[in-house]
Amino acid sequence: MGLLSDIREDLKFFGGFKLTFEHLTRPRVTRQYPEEKKPKQPRQHGRHVLSRYEDGMEKCIGCELCAGVCPADCIYVRGLDNPPDHPVSPGERYGYVYEINYLRCIHCDLCVEACPTEAITESKLFEFSFTNRADAIYTKAELLVGSDGRPQKLPWEDWRDGDDLHTSGWMRATAPNGSAAYEGEVQWSGELGYGVRPPEGGQSGRRDDAATGTLALREVLEAHLLDEDIPLAHRGMRGRLWRAQLSAARNRRKMAQARERFKDLRAARTRDRREPRQVRP
Amino acid sequence: MTGPTHDDVSGVRRAPRASVAETSEGAQELATRTRTPPAELRREAGAVLRIPEGGVVDTGDIDLERPTDETMIINMGPQHPSTHGVLRLMLELDGETVLRTKPVIGYLHTGMEKTAEELTYVQGGTNVTRMDYLSPLSNELVFSMATEALLGVELPPRSTWIRMLMAELQRISSHLMWMATNGMDLGSTSMMIYGFREREMILAFFEKTTGLRMNHNYIRPGGVAADLPDGWEDDVDVICETILRRTYEYDELLTGQPIFRERMEGVGSISAEEAIALSVTGPILRSTGVPWDLRRSMPYLEYDKLDFDVIVGTFGDNFDRYAIRLNEIRESIKLVRQIAERMPPGDYRVQDRKVTPPPRARIDESMEALIHHFKIFTEGFRVPEGEVYVAIESPRGEIGCYLVSDGTSKPYRLHIRGPSFVNLQAVPALLRGGLIADAVAIISSVDPVMGEVDR
């Protein structure tokens, strides 16, 4: 009896092997990172943008509140009186200089909470890197949204579809500042190109996930769930096949994109031969 | 600097300062036996200062007479992958047996306590949250509670319950991270991957709630920054459901494993007396059988209204610490479910305009609201003069915040009693007499976070 129980005890490590092998039939939780990314939630903190009103006027009034609250001292703002004949912002003053140093910024978004005109908000882009320190200092020219209201996409930033949608969620989430009565209320002005963004429902009960872009964890982390929580078609070996099809489609798409890019490149090269390219000063 | 220097005020020539490598407590390095006085040797060999000599620690087995050439001092870290950051250990070995250990710290010192004196209470959260980077919400919570104790504000109930929800999720994520790294330190890469996989669910929920995966600045003096996101009930439900089931998989993978138990059982044991004398808290103290959990012993927030067990061990060894952390994940899931069920409606930040900025809609309507908004985001709020010590149970033990205010809007002094820092003092006692191969497992079971040790 003693021997038997000893053997049973020693065989327990097979349980670990069983578990590891079981994982062959489970969906893969990792992603092909740079090609495929996890969807982002609306409250995500990212690279800032300076937004405009729907009539194209700038929202920044140069009050320097963002610079004052910044714990990392990364914002530099100077205001100037609006020129009377062609005003830049609707108020008396506008942000003449606006710089954010991304070598210092910690993305705490206190500036977004502090801005009284919702001028400084954040996009959901956080993957940007520089090859020199000067590029890390974003000036107003880079931060301000374009004439269509879309954020500027700089060469070293990895923008994906949807990164500019449902942004500035943190500003809207913190807008009630703890008061339940103000939840679900619009407390901000419209934005050029996007209009007035909808509030989160919160305790008001007026919840609209499609409008706010809020994603349930069940959708975002489907592969992490227990087997019975995963839709049948995405489960087990069938799920493997489904995912293989997805990745094949993705590869086809990538190849097509690469072909397009190659075509562009070839066109650019032939152009080069005709006229010398402009060198950036 | 070499050569004599001038004193700016008196113009008197002075000799250059002595070597800067030594602090007032002497060099931090472990010296050879011939260069170490016997009292110091006894202390380093594992005897504890506050235990009367010969009392608990048996000094008989400390061989003070061993000649230097029989032992070897080796350096482990600060770049060693298994020292959980930049911990440096100097070990004196006799063959494979560890005789003395000296943890050398300070490689991650960034002066955060000093920085805290330069930041207002509004900004302070962004600083303290970076100390214990594996459970940032505990840091924010203790800092906010200390500030509120000085302010004397009454919190709305929802903010307290949101804080508890987030703190318990944080405990799960921190313990999962520990399970993962501990598995890796013992060579179980499966556990490493599974631990990170489950932790991802909680981090995704934090990302949805606070916009960031770590260093959230979500718990603020006066409440929490934002309400829980739409659909949080379902998210919390799916987190609890999934992680609870997965903890039983860990049981299969590790708890019953003969190989795992061989490496964990009886390794790095410590007695309750030693642990208390070293001020050790958290799972290490509980592993010795002392039921000391601040959520139960000195209830804060609303923990006295919840039903949970304090997990204790018996032998004070690595395996007990593992079992405690695994079961604390289950207890925390139990707590999260209770909290989610009883989450009260209402305000989630104190509606005192001297502490909390007004709702955004009020800025355009009321001059007073605009003034409050500007005051809070530039000058911050003033905190009455006084000093306070507040302690809570972080995943690693008692995290305390000692806060002194001189009546301005910035702390006069902020000190964090980091559980990792204090628990690290137990490492020489845990390692003494053990094998060098177990050192990695023991360091791992202490679960130090160097950001909190050095601050």
mmCIF file of N, CA and C in Angstrom, chain B residues 6-80:
data_model
loop_
_atom_site.group_PDB
_atom_site.id
_atom_site.type_symbol
_atom_site.label_atom_id
_atom_site.label_comp_id
_atom_site.label_asym_id
_atom_site.label_seq_id
_atom_site.Cartn_x
_atom_site.Cartn_y
_atom_site.Cartn_z
ATOM 1 N N HIS B 6 37.883 75.869 -1.860
ATOM 2 C CA HIS B 6 37.586 77.074 -1.100
ATOM 3 C C HIS B 6 36.185 77.022 -0.549
ATOM 4 N N ASP B 7 36.032 77.369 0.678
ATOM 5 C CA ASP B 7 34.697 77.554 1.226
ATOM 6 C C ASP B 7 34.221 78.920 0.762
ATOM 7 N N ASP B 8 33.040 78.968 0.148
ATOM 8 C CA ASP B 8 32.571 80.209 -0.472
ATOM 9 C C ASP B 8 32.391 81.334 0.538
ATOM 10 N N VAL B 9 31.950 80.984 1.747
ATOM 11 C CA VAL B 9 31.601 82.023 2.713
ATOM 12 C C VAL B 9 32.841 82.595 3.390
ATOM 13 N N SER B 10 33.653 81.744 3.985
ATOM 14 C CA SER B 10 34.757 82.249 4.794
ATOM 15 C C SER B 10 36.065 82.362 4.014
ATOM 16 N N GLY B 11 36.141 81.678 2.877
ATOM 17 C CA GLY B 11 37.380 81.719 2.130
ATOM 18 C C GLY B 11 38.474 80.868 2.734
ATOM 19 N N VAL B 12 38.111 80.059 3.745
ATOM 20 C CA VAL B 12 39.124 79.219 4.397
ATOM 21 C C VAL B 12 39.426 78.034 3.507
ATOM 22 N N ARG B 13 40.680 77.706 3.375
ATOM 23 C CA ARG B 13 41.044 76.522 2.588
ATOM 24 C C ARG B 13 40.792 75.282 3.411
ATOM 25 N N ARG B 14 40.148 74.316 2.768
ATOM 26 C CA ARG B 14 39.829 73.088 3.502
ATOM 27 C C ARG B 14 40.348 71.888 2.745
ATOM 28 N N ALA B 15 40.616 70.833 3.492
ATOM 29 C CA ALA B 15 41.034 69.587 2.855
ATOM 30 C C ALA B 15 39.862 69.015 2.077
ATOM 31 N N PRO B 16 40.128 68.318 0.997
ATOM 32 C CA PRO B 16 39.015 67.713 0.253
ATOM 33 C C PRO B 16 38.282 66.683 1.100
ATOM 34 N N ARG B 17 36.989 66.514 0.764
ATOM 35 C CA ARG B 17 36.177 65.545 1.492
ATOM 36 C C ARG B 17 36.730 64.132 1.340
ATOM 37 N N ALA B 18 36.513 63.314 2.356
ATOM 38 C CA ALA B 18 36.959 61.934 2.309
ATOM 39 C C ALA B 18 36.181 61.183 1.234
ATOM 40 N N SER B 19 36.597 59.981 0.970
ATOM 41 C CA SER B 19 35.985 59.156 -0.084
ATOM 42 C C SER B 19 34.463 59.166 0.024
ATOM 43 N N VAL B 20 33.803 59.374 -1.097
ATOM 44 C CA VAL B 20 32.348 59.443 -1.075
ATOM 45 C C VAL B 20 31.715 58.054 -1.134
ATOM 46 N N ALA B 21 32.553 57.035 -1.346
ATOM 47 C CA ALA B 21 31.989 55.687 -1.493
ATOM 48 C C ALA B 21 31.413 55.171 -0.176
ATOM 49 N N GLU B 22 31.872 55.724 0.942
ATOM 50 C CA GLU B 22 31.409 55.217 2.219
ATOM 51 C C GLU B 22 30.349 56.134 2.794
ATOM 52 N N THR B 23 29.287 55.546 3.270
ATOM 53 C CA THR B 23 28.269 56.318 3.949
ATOM 54 C C THR B 23 28.650 56.394 5.418
ATOM 55 N N SER B 24 27.823 57.059 6.209
ATOM 56 C CA SER B 24 28.138 57.164 7.625
ATOM 57 C C SER B 24 28.064 55.795 8.286
ATOM 58 N N GLU B 25 27.385 54.847 7.652
ATOM 59 C CA GLU B 25 27.303 53.507 8.225
ATOM 60 C C GLU B 25 28.392 52.602 7.675
ATOM 61 N N GLY B 26 29.361 53.192 6.980
ATOM 62 C CA GLY B 26 30.418 52.394 6.412
ATOM 63 C C GLY B 26 30.028 51.876 5.048
ATOM 64 N N ALA B 27 30.944 51.182 4.444
ATOM 65 C CA ALA B 27 30.678 50.652 3.117
ATOM 66 C C ALA B 27 29.579 49.615 3.194
ATOM 67 N N GLN B 28 28.840 49.472 2.090
ATOM 68 C CA GLN B 28 27.748 48.504 2.089
ATOM 69 C C GLN B 28 28.236 47.102 1.760
ATOM 70 N N GLU B 29 29.455 46.996 1.237
ATOM 71 C CA GLU B 29 29.916 45.694 0.770
ATOM 72 C C GLU B 29 30.202 44.750 1.927
ATOM 73 N N LEU B 30 30.119 43.485 1.598
ATOM 74 C CA LEU B 30 30.440 42.438 2.566
ATOM 75 C C LEU B 30 31.956 42.295 2.606
ATOM 76 N N ALA B 31 32.545 42.426 3.807
ATOM 77 C CA ALA B 31 33.988 42.333 3.923
ATOM 78 C C ALA B 31 34.392 40.916 4.308
ATOM 79 N N THR B 32 35.650 40.600 4.095
ATOM 80 C CA THR B 32 36.125 39.268 4.489
ATOM 81 C C THR B 32 36.111 39.151 6.006
ATOM 82 N N ARG B 33 36.206 37.934 6.500
ATOM 83 C CA ARG B 33 36.069 37.696 7.938
ATOM 84 C C ARG B 33 37.141 38.395 8.765
ATOM 85 N N THR B 34 38.352 38.450 8.223
ATOM 86 C CA THR B 34 39.430 39.072 8.990
ATOM 87 C C THR B 34 39.178 40.564 9.186
ATOM 88 N N ARG B 35 38.443 41.158 8.275
ATOM 89 C CA ARG B 35 38.215 42.603 8.362
ATOM 90 C C ARG B 35 36.884 42.943 9.025
ATOM 91 N N THR B 36 36.158 41.935 9.492
ATOM 92 C CA THR B 36 34.857 42.195 10.098
ATOM 93 C C THR B 36 34.935 41.952 11.595
ATOM 94 N N PRO B 37 34.552 42.930 12.426
ATOM 95 C CA PRO B 37 34.568 42.702 13.875
ATOM 96 C C PRO B 37 33.570 41.603 14.255
ATOM 97 N N PRO B 38 33.823 40.868 15.330
ATOM 98 C CA PRO B 38 32.975 39.723 15.691
ATOM 99 C C PRO B 38 31.500 40.088 15.865
ATOM 100 N N ALA B 39 31.236 41.250 16.465
ATOM 101 C CA ALA B 39 29.835 41.625 16.688
ATOM 102 C C ALA B 39 29.112 41.789 15.350
ATOM 103 N N GLU B 40 29.805 42.448 14.431
ATOM 104 C CA GLU B 40 29.233 42.665 13.105
ATOM 105 C C GLU B 40 29.051 41.330 12.386
ATOM 106 N N LEU B 41 30.032 40.459 12.563
ATOM 107 C CA LEU B 41 29.985 39.148 11.919
ATOM 108 C C LEU B 41 28.766 38.371 12.402
ATOM 109 N N ARG B 42 28.538 38.438 13.697
ATOM 110 C CA ARG B 42 27.415 37.711 14.279
ATOM 111 C C ARG B 42 26.101 38.280 13.721
ATOM 112 N N ARG B 43 26.092 39.591 13.586
ATOM 113 C CA ARG B 43 24.881 40.229 13.076
ATOM 114 C C ARG B 43 24.640 39.800 11.622
ATOM 115 N N GLU B 44 25.703 39.851 10.829
ATOM 116 C CA GLU B 44 25.566 39.494 9.430
ATOM 117 C C GLU B 44 25.249 38.025 9.242
ATOM 118 N N ALA B 45 25.774 37.215 10.144
ATOM 119 C CA ALA B 45 25.582 35.781 9.981
ATOM 120 C C ALA B 45 24.143 35.382 10.219
ATOM 121 N N GLY B 46 23.305 36.315 10.552
ATOM 122 C CA GLY B 46 21.895 35.994 10.623
ATOM 123 C C GLY B 46 21.254 36.321 11.941
ATOM 124 N N ALA B 47 22.058 36.607 12.962
ATOM 125 C CA ALA B 47 21.463 37.012 14.220
ATOM 126 C C ALA B 47 20.798 38.357 14.012
ATOM 127 N N VAL B 48 19.712 38.584 14.700
ATOM 128 C CA VAL B 48 18.927 39.776 14.469
ATOM 129 C C VAL B 48 19.212 40.754 15.586
ATOM 130 N N LEU B 49 19.297 42.023 15.231
ATOM 131 C CA LEU B 49 19.645 43.036 16.223
ATOM 132 C C LEU B 49 18.738 43.004 17.434
ATOM 133 N N ARG B 50 17.430 42.934 17.180
ATOM 134 C CA ARG B 50 16.509 43.129 18.288
ATOM 135 C C ARG B 50 16.242 41.859 19.079
ATOM 136 N N ILE B 51 16.764 40.734 18.598
ATOM 137 C CA ILE B 51 16.620 39.519 19.400
ATOM 138 C C ILE B 51 17.791 39.467 20.364
ATOM 139 N N PRO B 52 17.519 39.274 21.658
ATOM 140 C CA PRO B 52 18.636 39.180 22.605
ATOM 141 C C PRO B 52 19.574 38.052 22.176
ATOM 142 N N GLU B 53 20.848 38.316 22.266
ATOM 143 C CA GLU B 53 21.817 37.363 21.753
ATOM 144 C C GLU B 53 21.640 36.002 22.410
ATOM 145 N N GLY B 54 21.694 35.012 21.609
ATOM 146 C CA GLY B 54 21.544 33.662 22.140
ATOM 147 C C GLY B 54 20.108 33.327 22.476
ATOM 148 N N GLY B 55 19.222 34.260 22.260
ATOM 149 C CA GLY B 55 17.827 34.013 22.578
ATOM 150 C C GLY B 55 17.175 33.107 21.565
ATOM 151 N N VAL B 56 16.810 33.665 20.454
ATOM 152 C CA VAL B 56 16.091 32.864 19.468
ATOM 153 C C VAL B 56 17.044 32.251 18.459
ATOM 154 N N VAL B 57 17.929 33.115 17.934
ATOM 155 C CA VAL B 57 18.877 32.586 16.958
ATOM 156 C C VAL B 57 19.958 31.842 17.707
ATOM 157 N N ASP B 58 20.211 30.650 17.263
ATOM 158 C CA ASP B 58 21.232 29.845 17.896
ATOM 159 C C ASP B 58 22.577 30.279 17.354
ATOM 160 N N THR B 59 23.286 31.096 18.140
ATOM 161 C CA THR B 59 24.575 31.590 17.644
ATOM 162 C C THR B 59 25.636 30.510 17.681
ATOM 163 N N GLY B 60 25.322 29.389 18.300
ATOM 164 C CA GLY B 60 26.289 28.294 18.380
ATOM 165 C C GLY B 60 26.683 27.766 17.009
ATOM 166 N N ASP B 61 25.733 27.811 16.089
ATOM 167 C CA ASP B 61 26.062 27.253 14.783
ATOM 168 C C ASP B 61 26.682 28.278 13.847
ATOM 169 N N ILE B 62 26.961 29.466 14.374
ATOM 170 C CA ILE B 62 27.682 30.436 13.554
ATOM 171 C C ILE B 62 29.157 30.271 13.861
ATOM 172 N N ASP B 63 29.874 29.804 12.904
ATOM 173 C CA ASP B 63 31.276 29.503 13.124
ATOM 174 C C ASP B 63 32.094 30.759 12.913
ATOM 175 N N LEU B 64 32.401 31.449 14.028
ATOM 176 C CA LEU B 64 33.102 32.731 13.910
ATOM 177 C C LEU B 64 34.589 32.536 13.649
ATOM 178 N N GLU B 65 35.062 31.356 13.920
ATOM 179 C CA GLU B 65 36.509 31.148 13.851
ATOM 180 C C GLU B 65 36.969 30.669 12.481
ATOM 181 N N ARG B 66 36.038 30.468 11.581
ATOM 182 C CA ARG B 66 36.416 29.904 10.286
ATOM 183 C C ARG B 66 37.409 30.817 9.562
ATOM 184 N N PRO B 67 38.518 30.245 9.108
ATOM 185 C CA PRO B 67 39.498 31.104 8.425
ATOM 186 C C PRO B 67 38.968 31.623 7.084
ATOM 187 N N THR B 68 39.464 32.801 6.720
ATOM 188 C CA THR B 68 38.958 33.474 5.529
ATOM 189 C C THR B 68 39.194 32.675 4.263
ATOM 190 N N ASP B 69 40.336 31.974 4.205
ATOM 191 C CA ASP B 69 40.655 31.323 2.930
ATOM 192 C C ASP B 69 39.787 30.093 2.660
ATOM 193 N N GLU B 70 38.921 29.723 3.608
ATOM 194 C CA GLU B 70 38.034 28.592 3.346
ATOM 195 C C GLU B 70 36.712 29.032 2.717
ATOM 196 N N THR B 71 36.451 30.321 2.777
ATOM 197 C CA THR B 71 35.168 30.786 2.257
ATOM 198 C C THR B 71 35.401 31.680 1.047
ATOM 199 N N MET B 72 34.307 31.938 0.359
ATOM 200 C CA MET B 72 34.403 32.742 -0.849
ATOM 201 C C MET B 72 33.248 33.743 -0.844
ATOM 202 N N ILE B 73 33.572 34.985 -1.165
ATOM 203 C CA ILE B 73 32.507 35.987 -1.264
ATOM 204 C C ILE B 73 32.178 36.177 -2.732
ATOM 205 N N ILE B 74 30.929 35.946 -3.089
ATOM 206 C CA ILE B 74 30.549 36.188 -4.485
ATOM 207 C C ILE B 74 29.452 37.241 -4.537
ATOM 208 N N ASN B 75 29.374 37.828 -5.681
ATOM 209 C CA ASN B 75 28.489 38.947 -5.900
ATOM 210 C C ASN B 75 27.360 38.486 -6.811
ATOM 211 N N MET B 76 26.123 38.701 -6.385
ATOM 212 C CA MET B 76 24.978 38.274 -7.203
ATOM 213 C C MET B 76 24.146 39.521 -7.482
ATOM 214 N N GLY B 77 24.033 39.900 -8.714
ATOM 215 C CA GLY B 77 23.342 41.131 -9.042
ATOM 216 C C GLY B 77 24.311 42.281 -9.111
ATOM 217 N N PRO B 78 23.896 43.517 -9.371
ATOM 218 C CA PRO B 78 22.499 43.932 -9.580
ATOM 219 C C PRO B 78 21.933 43.557 -10.952
ATOM 220 N N GLN B 79 22.740 42.953 -11.815
ATOM 221 C CA GLN B 79 22.222 42.655 -13.155
ATOM 222 C C GLN B 79 21.740 41.223 -13.274
ATOM 223 N N HIS B 80 21.665 40.495 -12.173
ATOM 224 C CA HIS B 80 21.244 39.101 -12.247
ATOM 225 C C HIS B 80 19.753 39.033 -12.564
#
